[in-house]
mmCIF file of C-alpha atoms in Angstrom:
data_model
loop_
_atom_site.group_PDB
_atom_site.id
_atom_site.type_symbol
_atom_site.label_atom_id
_atom_site.label_comp_id
_atom_site.label_asym_id
_atom_site.label_seq_id
_atom_site.Cartn_x
_atom_site.Cartn_y
_atom_site.Cartn_z
ATOM 1 C CA UNK S 1 -128.333 102.357 -87.464
ATOM 2 C CA UNK S 2 -126.698 102.619 -91.468
ATOM 3 C CA UNK S 3 -124.354 99.950 -92.920
ATOM 4 C CA UNK S 4 -122.622 100.250 -96.440
ATOM 5 C CA UNK S 5 -123.513 97.819 -99.186
ATOM 6 C CA UNK S 6 -120.928 97.821 -101.654
ATOM 7 C CA UNK S 7 -121.660 97.689 -105.760
ATOM 8 C CA UNK S 8 -123.610 94.468 -106.918
ATOM 9 C CA UNK S 9 -123.455 92.378 -103.295
ATOM 10 C CA UNK S 10 -125.883 91.803 -101.315
ATOM 11 C CA UNK S 11 -129.027 94.004 -102.689
ATOM 12 C CA UNK S 12 -131.501 90.671 -104.118
ATOM 13 C CA UNK S 13 -134.971 91.343 -104.579
ATOM 14 C CA UNK S 14 -137.105 88.074 -103.939
ATOM 15 C CA UNK S 15 -139.500 87.043 -106.255
ATOM 16 C CA UNK S 16 -142.409 87.593 -103.872
ATOM 17 C CA UNK S 17 -143.062 90.125 -101.074
ATOM 18 C CA UNK S 18 -142.540 88.834 -97.939
ATOM 19 C CA UNK S 19 -144.407 90.631 -95.438
ATOM 20 C CA UNK S 20 -141.888 89.867 -92.574
ATOM 21 C CA UNK S 21 -139.181 90.798 -94.349
ATOM 22 C CA UNK S 22 -137.492 94.218 -92.453
ATOM 23 C CA UNK S 23 -138.516 97.564 -94.505
ATOM 24 C CA UNK S 24 -135.155 99.183 -95.834
ATOM 25 C CA UNK S 25 -134.351 102.135 -97.993
ATOM 26 C CA UNK S 26 -131.287 101.929 -100.007
ATOM 27 C CA UNK S 27 -129.396 105.169 -100.332
ATOM 28 C CA UNK S 28 -127.473 106.170 -103.225
ATOM 29 C CA UNK S 29 -124.415 107.152 -103.222
ATOM 30 C CA UNK S 30 -123.078 109.559 -105.035
ATOM 31 C CA UNK S 31 -126.324 111.773 -105.427
ATOM 32 C CA UNK S 32 -127.388 115.607 -105.810
ATOM 33 C CA UNK S 33 -125.186 118.182 -106.383
ATOM 34 C CA UNK S 34 -122.261 117.661 -108.837
ATOM 35 C CA UNK S 35 -119.747 120.410 -109.142
ATOM 36 C CA UNK S 36 -121.096 122.178 -111.708
ATOM 37 C CA UNK S 37 -124.348 122.754 -110.027
ATOM 38 C CA UNK S 38 -122.619 123.715 -106.653
ATOM 39 C CA UNK S 39 -120.208 126.216 -108.925
ATOM 40 C CA UNK S 40 -123.657 127.694 -110.555
ATOM 41 C CA UNK S 41 -125.790 128.117 -107.706
ATOM 42 C CA UNK S 42 -122.794 129.409 -105.304
ATOM 43 C CA UNK S 43 -121.752 131.744 -108.403
ATOM 44 C CA UNK S 44 -125.662 133.528 -107.661
ATOM 45 C CA UNK S 45 -125.404 133.596 -104.007
ATOM 46 C CA UNK S 46 -121.518 135.031 -104.046
ATOM 47 C CA UNK S 47 -123.259 138.050 -106.684
ATOM 48 C CA UNK S 48 -126.029 138.723 -104.405
ATOM 49 C CA UNK S 49 -123.558 139.531 -101.703
ATOM 50 C CA UNK S 50 -120.863 141.227 -104.144
ATOM 51 C CA UNK S 51 -123.228 143.234 -106.352
ATOM 52 C CA UNK S 52 -127.024 143.182 -103.738
ATOM 53 C CA UNK S 53 -130.292 142.567 -105.360
ATOM 54 C CA UNK S 54 -131.782 142.514 -107.684
ATOM 55 C CA UNK S 55 -129.589 140.005 -110.081
ATOM 56 C CA UNK S 56 -130.358 138.509 -113.545
ATOM 57 C CA UNK S 57 -130.201 135.395 -114.431
ATOM 58 C CA UNK S 58 -130.733 134.109 -117.735
ATOM 59 C CA UNK S 59 -133.629 130.603 -117.344
ATOM 60 C CA UNK S 60 -133.214 128.734 -114.563
ATOM 61 C CA UNK S 61 -129.679 128.483 -113.261
ATOM 62 C CA UNK S 62 -129.850 124.801 -112.423
ATOM 63 C CA UNK S 63 -133.146 122.711 -113.457
ATOM 64 C CA UNK S 64 -134.530 122.269 -109.800
ATOM 65 C CA UNK S 65 -137.735 124.553 -108.722
ATOM 66 C CA UNK S 66 -136.802 124.536 -104.680
ATOM 67 C CA UNK S 67 -133.265 125.944 -105.795
ATOM 68 C CA UNK S 68 -135.148 128.843 -108.048
ATOM 69 C CA UNK S 69 -138.031 129.721 -105.602
ATOM 70 C CA UNK S 70 -134.856 129.849 -102.495
ATOM 71 C CA UNK S 71 -132.889 132.472 -104.668
ATOM 72 C CA UNK S 72 -135.976 134.444 -106.239
ATOM 73 C CA UNK S 73 -137.078 134.612 -102.599
ATOM 74 C CA UNK S 74 -133.673 136.237 -102.078
ATOM 75 C CA UNK S 75 -133.650 139.148 -105.149
ATOM 76 C CA UNK S 76 -133.280 136.752 -108.070
ATOM 77 C CA UNK S 77 -134.737 137.585 -110.924
ATOM 78 C CA UNK S 78 -135.352 134.550 -113.575
ATOM 79 C CA UNK S 79 -135.598 135.563 -117.180
ATOM 80 C CA UNK S 80 -135.879 133.870 -120.523
ATOM 81 C CA UNK S 81 -134.065 136.313 -122.785
ATOM 82 C CA UNK S 82 -131.496 139.138 -122.194
ATOM 83 C CA UNK S 83 -133.772 141.809 -123.550
ATOM 84 C CA UNK S 84 -135.526 141.221 -120.674
ATOM 85 C CA UNK S 85 -132.631 142.207 -118.165
ATOM 86 C CA UNK S 86 -132.426 146.516 -118.129
ATOM 87 C CA UNK S 87 -129.657 147.734 -119.795
ATOM 88 C CA UNK S 88 -126.619 148.047 -118.266
ATOM 89 C CA UNK S 89 -127.748 145.408 -115.358
ATOM 90 C CA UNK S 90 -126.031 142.572 -114.439
ATOM 91 C CA UNK S 91 -127.178 138.733 -116.010
ATOM 92 C CA UNK S 92 -125.453 135.799 -114.925
ATOM 93 C CA UNK S 93 -125.869 133.060 -117.424
ATOM 94 C CA UNK S 94 -127.092 129.434 -116.160
ATOM 95 C CA UNK S 95 -125.340 126.062 -115.616
ATOM 96 C CA UNK S 96 -126.736 124.981 -119.108
ATOM 97 C CA UNK S 97 -124.036 127.472 -121.388
ATOM 98 C CA UNK S 98 -125.440 130.052 -123.907
ATOM 99 C CA UNK S 99 -124.915 130.385 -127.764
ATOM 100 C CA UNK S 100 -122.876 133.183 -129.012
ATOM 101 C CA UNK S 101 -125.368 134.964 -129.888
ATOM 102 C CA UNK S 102 -126.815 135.792 -126.649
ATOM 103 C CA UNK S 103 -123.371 136.598 -125.832
ATOM 104 C CA UNK S 104 -123.890 139.407 -128.305
ATOM 105 C CA UNK S 105 -127.259 140.789 -126.822
ATOM 106 C CA UNK S 106 -126.152 140.790 -123.985
ATOM 107 C CA UNK S 107 -123.251 143.211 -125.525
ATOM 108 C CA UNK S 108 -125.689 145.249 -127.391
ATOM 109 C CA UNK S 109 -127.361 146.215 -124.162
ATOM 110 C CA UNK S 110 -124.243 146.571 -121.876
ATOM 111 C CA UNK S 111 -124.806 144.242 -119.678
ATOM 112 C CA UNK S 112 -122.475 142.796 -117.279
ATOM 113 C CA UNK S 113 -122.208 138.960 -117.402
ATOM 114 C CA UNK S 114 -121.373 136.609 -115.246
ATOM 115 C CA UNK S 115 -121.225 133.389 -117.099
ATOM 116 C CA UNK S 116 -121.761 129.775 -114.683
ATOM 117 C CA UNK S 117 -121.788 127.827 -117.775
ATOM 118 C CA UNK S 118 -120.533 124.370 -116.296
ATOM 119 C CA UNK S 119 -117.272 123.215 -117.352
ATOM 120 C CA UNK S 120 -118.135 120.406 -118.607
ATOM 121 C CA UNK S 121 -120.514 122.111 -120.992
ATOM 122 C CA UNK S 122 -117.944 124.484 -121.945
ATOM 123 C CA UNK S 123 -115.725 121.602 -122.989
ATOM 124 C CA UNK S 124 -118.763 120.356 -125.729
ATOM 125 C CA UNK S 125 -118.703 123.889 -126.572
ATOM 126 C CA UNK S 126 -115.112 124.112 -127.474
ATOM 127 C CA UNK S 127 -115.682 120.694 -129.315
ATOM 128 C CA UNK S 128 -118.326 121.889 -131.237
ATOM 129 C CA UNK S 129 -116.042 124.444 -132.229
ATOM 130 C CA UNK S 130 -113.029 122.924 -133.317
ATOM 131 C CA UNK S 131 -114.888 120.028 -135.661
ATOM 132 C CA UNK S 132 -116.860 122.941 -137.278
ATOM 133 C CA UNK S 133 -113.918 124.884 -138.309
ATOM 134 C CA UNK S 134 -112.484 121.191 -139.447
ATOM 135 C CA UNK S 135 -115.689 121.135 -141.547
ATOM 136 C CA UNK S 136 -117.120 118.492 -139.927
ATOM 137 C CA UNK S 137 -120.859 117.492 -139.869
ATOM 138 C CA UNK S 138 -121.608 117.177 -136.202
ATOM 139 C CA UNK S 139 -124.559 114.743 -135.026
ATOM 140 C CA UNK S 140 -125.390 116.076 -131.305
ATOM 141 C CA UNK S 141 -127.207 113.684 -129.842
ATOM 142 C CA UNK S 142 -129.437 115.632 -127.430
ATOM 143 C CA UNK S 143 -132.963 116.847 -126.164
ATOM 144 C CA UNK S 144 -134.874 119.100 -128.324
ATOM 145 C CA UNK S 145 -135.269 122.530 -126.979
ATOM 146 C CA UNK S 146 -133.089 121.670 -124.165
ATOM 147 C CA UNK S 147 -131.003 125.073 -122.925
ATOM 148 C CA UNK S 148 -127.952 123.271 -122.981
ATOM 149 C CA UNK S 149 -128.610 121.890 -126.799
ATOM 150 C CA UNK S 150 -129.286 125.453 -128.177
ATOM 151 C CA UNK S 151 -126.004 126.398 -126.478
ATOM 152 C CA UNK S 152 -124.193 124.104 -128.066
ATOM 153 C CA UNK S 153 -125.417 124.163 -131.477
ATOM 154 C CA UNK S 154 -125.482 127.593 -131.390
ATOM 155 C CA UNK S 155 -121.644 127.679 -131.785
ATOM 156 C CA UNK S 156 -121.552 125.791 -134.785
ATOM 157 C CA UNK S 157 -125.265 126.136 -136.573
ATOM 158 C CA UNK S 158 -124.282 125.349 -139.838
ATOM 159 C CA UNK S 159 -122.648 122.236 -139.234
ATOM 160 C CA UNK S 160 -124.728 120.890 -136.468
ATOM 161 C CA UNK S 161 -127.740 118.665 -136.026
ATOM 162 C CA UNK S 162 -129.611 117.695 -133.330
ATOM 163 C CA UNK S 163 -130.239 113.761 -133.007
ATOM 164 C CA UNK S 164 -133.342 113.152 -130.216
ATOM 165 C CA UNK S 165 -132.581 109.646 -129.664
ATOM 166 C CA UNK S 166 -132.050 106.388 -131.123
ATOM 167 C CA UNK S 167 -135.327 106.967 -133.673
ATOM 168 C CA UNK S 168 -133.972 109.965 -135.542
ATOM 169 C CA UNK S 169 -131.030 108.488 -136.807
ATOM 170 C CA UNK S 170 -132.669 107.738 -140.300
ATOM 171 C CA UNK S 171 -133.710 110.567 -140.810
ATOM 172 C CA UNK S 172 -130.393 112.131 -140.873
ATOM 173 C CA UNK S 173 -128.066 113.092 -144.131
ATOM 174 C CA UNK S 174 -124.499 113.780 -143.961
ATOM 175 C CA UNK S 175 -122.249 116.252 -146.619
ATOM 176 C CA UNK S 176 -119.092 113.593 -146.584
ATOM 177 C CA UNK S 177 -119.223 110.332 -144.113
ATOM 178 C CA UNK S 178 -115.476 110.529 -143.803
ATOM 179 C CA UNK S 179 -115.968 113.575 -142.144
ATOM 180 C CA UNK S 180 -118.789 112.993 -139.226
ATOM 181 C CA UNK S 181 -118.527 113.206 -135.159
ATOM 182 C CA UNK S 182 -120.785 113.152 -132.826
ATOM 183 C CA UNK S 183 -121.036 114.643 -129.389
ATOM 184 C CA UNK S 184 -123.866 115.324 -126.949
ATOM 185 C CA UNK S 185 -125.505 116.837 -124.306
ATOM 186 C CA UNK S 186 -124.000 116.122 -120.874
ATOM 187 C CA UNK S 187 -127.321 114.742 -118.901
ATOM 188 C CA UNK S 188 -128.334 112.071 -121.470
ATOM 189 C CA UNK S 189 -128.999 108.284 -120.037
ATOM 190 C CA UNK S 190 -125.523 106.472 -121.037
ATOM 191 C CA UNK S 191 -127.522 103.231 -122.238
ATOM 192 C CA UNK S 192 -129.611 105.229 -124.647
ATOM 193 C CA UNK S 193 -127.043 107.568 -125.503
ATOM 194 C CA UNK S 194 -124.919 104.404 -126.737
ATOM 195 C CA UNK S 195 -127.482 102.978 -128.799
ATOM 196 C CA UNK S 196 -128.076 106.143 -130.737
ATOM 197 C CA UNK S 197 -124.285 106.155 -131.182
ATOM 198 C CA UNK S 198 -124.539 102.150 -132.632
ATOM 199 C CA UNK S 199 -127.341 103.295 -135.059
ATOM 200 C CA UNK S 200 -125.150 106.314 -136.303
ATOM 201 C CA UNK S 201 -122.327 104.261 -136.789
ATOM 202 C CA UNK S 202 -124.125 101.704 -138.193
ATOM 203 C CA UNK S 203 -124.829 104.395 -140.574
ATOM 204 C CA UNK S 204 -121.863 106.134 -141.128
ATOM 205 C CA UNK S 205 -119.486 103.337 -140.493
ATOM 206 C CA UNK S 206 -116.387 106.157 -140.203
ATOM 207 C CA UNK S 207 -118.124 108.550 -137.479
ATOM 208 C CA UNK S 208 -115.631 109.607 -134.817
ATOM 209 C CA UNK S 209 -115.827 109.970 -131.050
ATOM 210 C CA UNK S 210 -116.312 113.112 -129.104
ATOM 211 C CA UNK S 211 -112.036 113.602 -127.904
ATOM 212 C CA UNK S 212 -113.450 112.342 -124.142
ATOM 213 C CA UNK S 213 -116.918 111.678 -123.123
ATOM 214 C CA UNK S 214 -119.669 114.255 -123.493
ATOM 215 C CA UNK S 215 -121.700 112.682 -120.649
ATOM 216 C CA UNK S 216 -120.663 114.269 -117.363
ATOM 217 C CA UNK S 217 -119.085 112.074 -114.483
ATOM 218 C CA UNK S 218 -122.035 113.249 -112.372
ATOM 219 C CA UNK S 219 -124.506 111.875 -114.889
ATOM 220 C CA UNK S 220 -122.757 108.906 -115.183
ATOM 221 C CA UNK S 221 -122.006 108.257 -111.708
ATOM 222 C CA UNK S 222 -125.883 108.564 -110.624
ATOM 223 C CA UNK S 223 -127.346 106.095 -113.259
ATOM 224 C CA UNK S 224 -124.657 103.717 -111.887
ATOM 225 C CA UNK S 225 -125.981 103.859 -108.349
ATOM 226 C CA UNK S 226 -129.021 103.754 -109.496
ATOM 227 C CA UNK S 227 -128.347 100.591 -111.499
ATOM 228 C CA UNK S 228 -126.848 98.791 -108.745
ATOM 229 C CA UNK S 229 -129.401 99.418 -106.166
ATOM 230 C CA UNK S 230 -132.748 98.649 -108.776
ATOM 231 C CA UNK S 231 -132.837 94.858 -108.760
ATOM 232 C CA UNK S 232 -133.431 95.518 -105.292
ATOM 233 C CA UNK S 233 -136.124 97.781 -104.880
ATOM 234 C CA UNK S 234 -139.541 97.429 -105.226
ATOM 235 C CA UNK S 235 -139.752 101.335 -105.597
ATOM 236 C CA UNK S 236 -137.686 104.017 -106.509
ATOM 237 C CA UNK S 237 -137.910 107.465 -105.762
ATOM 238 C CA UNK S 238 -135.758 110.297 -108.043
ATOM 239 C CA UNK S 239 -136.018 113.854 -105.665
ATOM 240 C CA UNK S 240 -135.121 115.946 -109.058
ATOM 241 C CA UNK S 241 -137.737 118.435 -111.161
ATOM 242 C CA UNK S 242 -139.538 117.066 -114.114
ATOM 243 C CA UNK S 243 -137.422 120.040 -116.102
ATOM 244 C CA UNK S 244 -134.279 118.427 -115.034
ATOM 245 C CA UNK S 245 -132.535 116.098 -117.984
ATOM 246 C CA UNK S 246 -130.599 114.333 -115.849
ATOM 247 C CA UNK S 247 -133.692 113.487 -113.068
ATOM 248 C CA UNK S 248 -135.730 112.077 -115.848
ATOM 249 C CA UNK S 249 -133.020 109.867 -116.896
ATOM 250 C CA UNK S 250 -132.576 108.295 -113.565
ATOM 251 C CA UNK S 251 -135.863 107.680 -113.345
ATOM 252 C CA UNK S 252 -135.766 105.885 -116.251
ATOM 253 C CA UNK S 253 -132.480 103.897 -115.621
ATOM 254 C CA UNK S 254 -134.312 102.531 -112.247
ATOM 255 C CA UNK S 255 -137.004 100.870 -114.105
ATOM 256 C CA UNK S 256 -134.805 99.551 -117.075
ATOM 257 C CA UNK S 257 -133.086 98.304 -114.544
ATOM 258 C CA UNK S 258 -135.413 95.946 -112.910
ATOM 259 C CA UNK S 259 -136.965 98.555 -109.591
ATOM 260 C CA UNK S 260 -140.494 97.558 -109.433
ATOM 261 C CA UNK S 261 -142.045 101.356 -109.477
ATOM 262 C CA UNK S 262 -139.811 104.540 -109.773
ATOM 263 C CA UNK S 263 -140.909 108.196 -108.980
ATOM 264 C CA UNK S 264 -139.700 111.778 -109.908
ATOM 265 C CA UNK S 265 -140.897 113.818 -106.664
ATOM 266 C CA UNK S 266 -139.500 117.724 -105.935
ATOM 267 C CA UNK S 267 -140.588 117.131 -102.191
ATOM 268 C CA UNK S 268 -141.157 115.067 -99.594
ATOM 269 C CA UNK S 269 -145.044 116.179 -99.555
ATOM 270 C CA UNK S 270 -145.317 114.470 -103.188
ATOM 271 C CA UNK S 271 -144.496 111.358 -102.073
ATOM 272 C CA UNK S 272 -147.748 108.877 -102.393
ATOM 273 C CA UNK S 273 -148.477 106.846 -99.012
ATOM 274 C CA UNK S 274 -150.041 104.787 -101.775
ATOM 275 C CA UNK S 275 -146.841 103.589 -103.463
ATOM 276 C CA UNK S 276 -145.570 101.581 -100.334
ATOM 277 C CA UNK S 277 -148.200 99.006 -100.536
ATOM 278 C CA UNK S 278 -146.813 95.820 -100.541
ATOM 279 C CA UNK S 279 -143.054 97.541 -100.904
ATOM 280 C CA UNK S 280 -140.429 96.565 -98.169
ATOM 281 C CA UNK S 281 -137.126 97.821 -99.803
ATOM 282 C CA UNK S 282 -137.161 101.657 -101.356
ATOM 283 C CA UNK S 283 -134.546 103.032 -103.378
ATOM 284 C CA UNK S 284 -133.710 106.438 -103.321
ATOM 285 C CA UNK S 285 -131.303 109.304 -104.991
ATOM 286 C CA UNK S 286 -131.546 112.415 -106.387
ATOM 287 C CA UNK S 287 -130.516 114.561 -110.132
ATOM 288 C CA UNK S 288 -127.193 116.480 -109.916
ATOM 289 C CA UNK S 289 -129.255 119.532 -109.714
ATOM 290 C CA UNK S 290 -130.727 118.431 -105.987
ATOM 291 C CA UNK S 291 -129.500 119.834 -102.241
ATOM 292 C CA UNK S 292 -129.428 117.530 -100.152
ATOM 293 C CA UNK S 293 -132.061 118.973 -97.576
ATOM 294 C CA UNK S 294 -134.634 117.787 -99.982
ATOM 295 C CA UNK S 295 -133.414 114.529 -99.868
ATOM 296 C CA UNK S 296 -133.575 114.531 -96.002
ATOM 297 C CA UNK S 297 -136.760 115.195 -95.571
ATOM 298 C CA UNK S 298 -137.770 112.060 -97.711
ATOM 299 C CA UNK S 299 -135.873 110.352 -95.209
ATOM 300 C CA UNK S 300 -137.873 111.651 -92.682
ATOM 301 C CA UNK S 301 -141.250 111.415 -94.353
ATOM 302 C CA UNK S 302 -139.841 107.343 -95.849
ATOM 303 C CA UNK S 303 -138.948 106.981 -91.426
ATOM 304 C CA UNK S 304 -142.387 108.126 -90.724
ATOM 305 C CA UNK S 305 -143.673 104.650 -92.399
ATOM 306 C CA UNK S 306 -141.597 102.305 -90.900
ATOM 307 C CA UNK S 307 -138.643 103.032 -93.316
ATOM 308 C CA UNK S 308 -135.879 103.783 -91.000
ATOM 309 C CA UNK S 309 -133.189 101.344 -92.177
ATOM 310 C CA UNK S 310 -131.147 103.468 -94.683
ATOM 311 C CA UNK S 311 -128.151 101.494 -95.908
ATOM 312 C CA UNK S 312 -126.029 103.436 -98.335
ATOM 313 C CA UNK S 313 -124.931 102.022 -101.929
ATOM 314 C CA UNK S 314 -121.848 103.541 -102.652
ATOM 315 C CA UNK S 315 -120.601 103.126 -106.160
ATOM 316 C CA UNK S 316 -118.047 106.113 -106.219
ATOM 317 C CA UNK S 317 -116.540 108.788 -104.640
ATOM 318 C CA UNK S 318 -116.948 112.374 -106.145
ATOM 319 C CA UNK S 319 -113.847 114.717 -105.318
ATOM 320 C CA UNK S 320 -113.816 117.183 -108.412
ATOM 321 C CA UNK S 321 -114.539 121.364 -107.213
ATOM 322 C CA UNK S 322 -114.665 123.863 -110.465
ATOM 323 C CA UNK S 323 -113.725 127.471 -109.617
ATOM 324 C CA UNK S 324 -115.834 130.129 -109.632
ATOM 325 C CA UNK S 325 -116.307 132.645 -112.590
ATOM 326 C CA UNK S 326 -113.122 134.625 -112.030
ATOM 327 C CA UNK S 327 -115.261 138.447 -111.711
ATOM 328 C CA UNK S 328 -115.824 136.074 -108.111
ATOM 329 C CA UNK S 329 -112.891 134.361 -107.327
ATOM 330 C CA UNK S 330 -111.927 136.224 -104.779
ATOM 331 C CA UNK S 331 -115.409 136.409 -103.035
ATOM 332 C CA UNK S 332 -115.412 132.578 -102.170
ATOM 333 C CA UNK S 333 -115.133 131.929 -98.568
#
């Protein structure tokens, strides 16, 4: 049996451990695949159906071990750079986006390309180009080395400075304090990003905001759901891969919001039963690149340890769907 628990209603963790309290799982909704990830994964699947294996994909199509391994088993070859793709072959660009230099490299090798960049990432790229044309200093809040950051910065390398968290603000300098704007990686912690923006604005009072939110709706929604249930949870389990920025952020958000403990796992087999000692309420969620089958595996494992009462915590309903890249639109069933 399951019953829905609305936001901030009826989910409270007692100060001490009540050995007689029923064991339960609070299941975050929304969780798992966002529209951009669904589009990217379906893009590769449809490309396989249309063109046959092998299909080349630059970087991981999305940051999830299970998805990548499943696609690799079907004939997808993941590469780091386009120069690893045979001339004239087909290559798919991942959901995280690529810089103009990557497009140019692919063209030089006569590669056929399908761009699976999430439309919300593309929006940030367009913002970077627009403000570079207007000669703004662009302060890009994000994590150094992340593919999305590299792609966005590559749109305007002479105008973009990376701001990797609040502590990086002190080192930032700009040419004209009246022409400064901040943009962000789409998968960041909302709270930490706002702290970074607060520090930037203290240093640059005329700092402009992006035309619309850069942190994607799915990242924000998943963090909101975790914040709603974390105070009631002795333990939060986040299903997701360690190279998934939004999944890692969910662990951080859970701990900050009051969870007794929080762990990130790719599969149910990685859950340590020792985590359950003294635990009566477990929160469960998954990152935006995680297929639901992995969450179901964790639920089955939890049920085997007495956590069979699953209570959804619903904070938003998501209905957004993105069209496939134009090369494959007729192929979507």
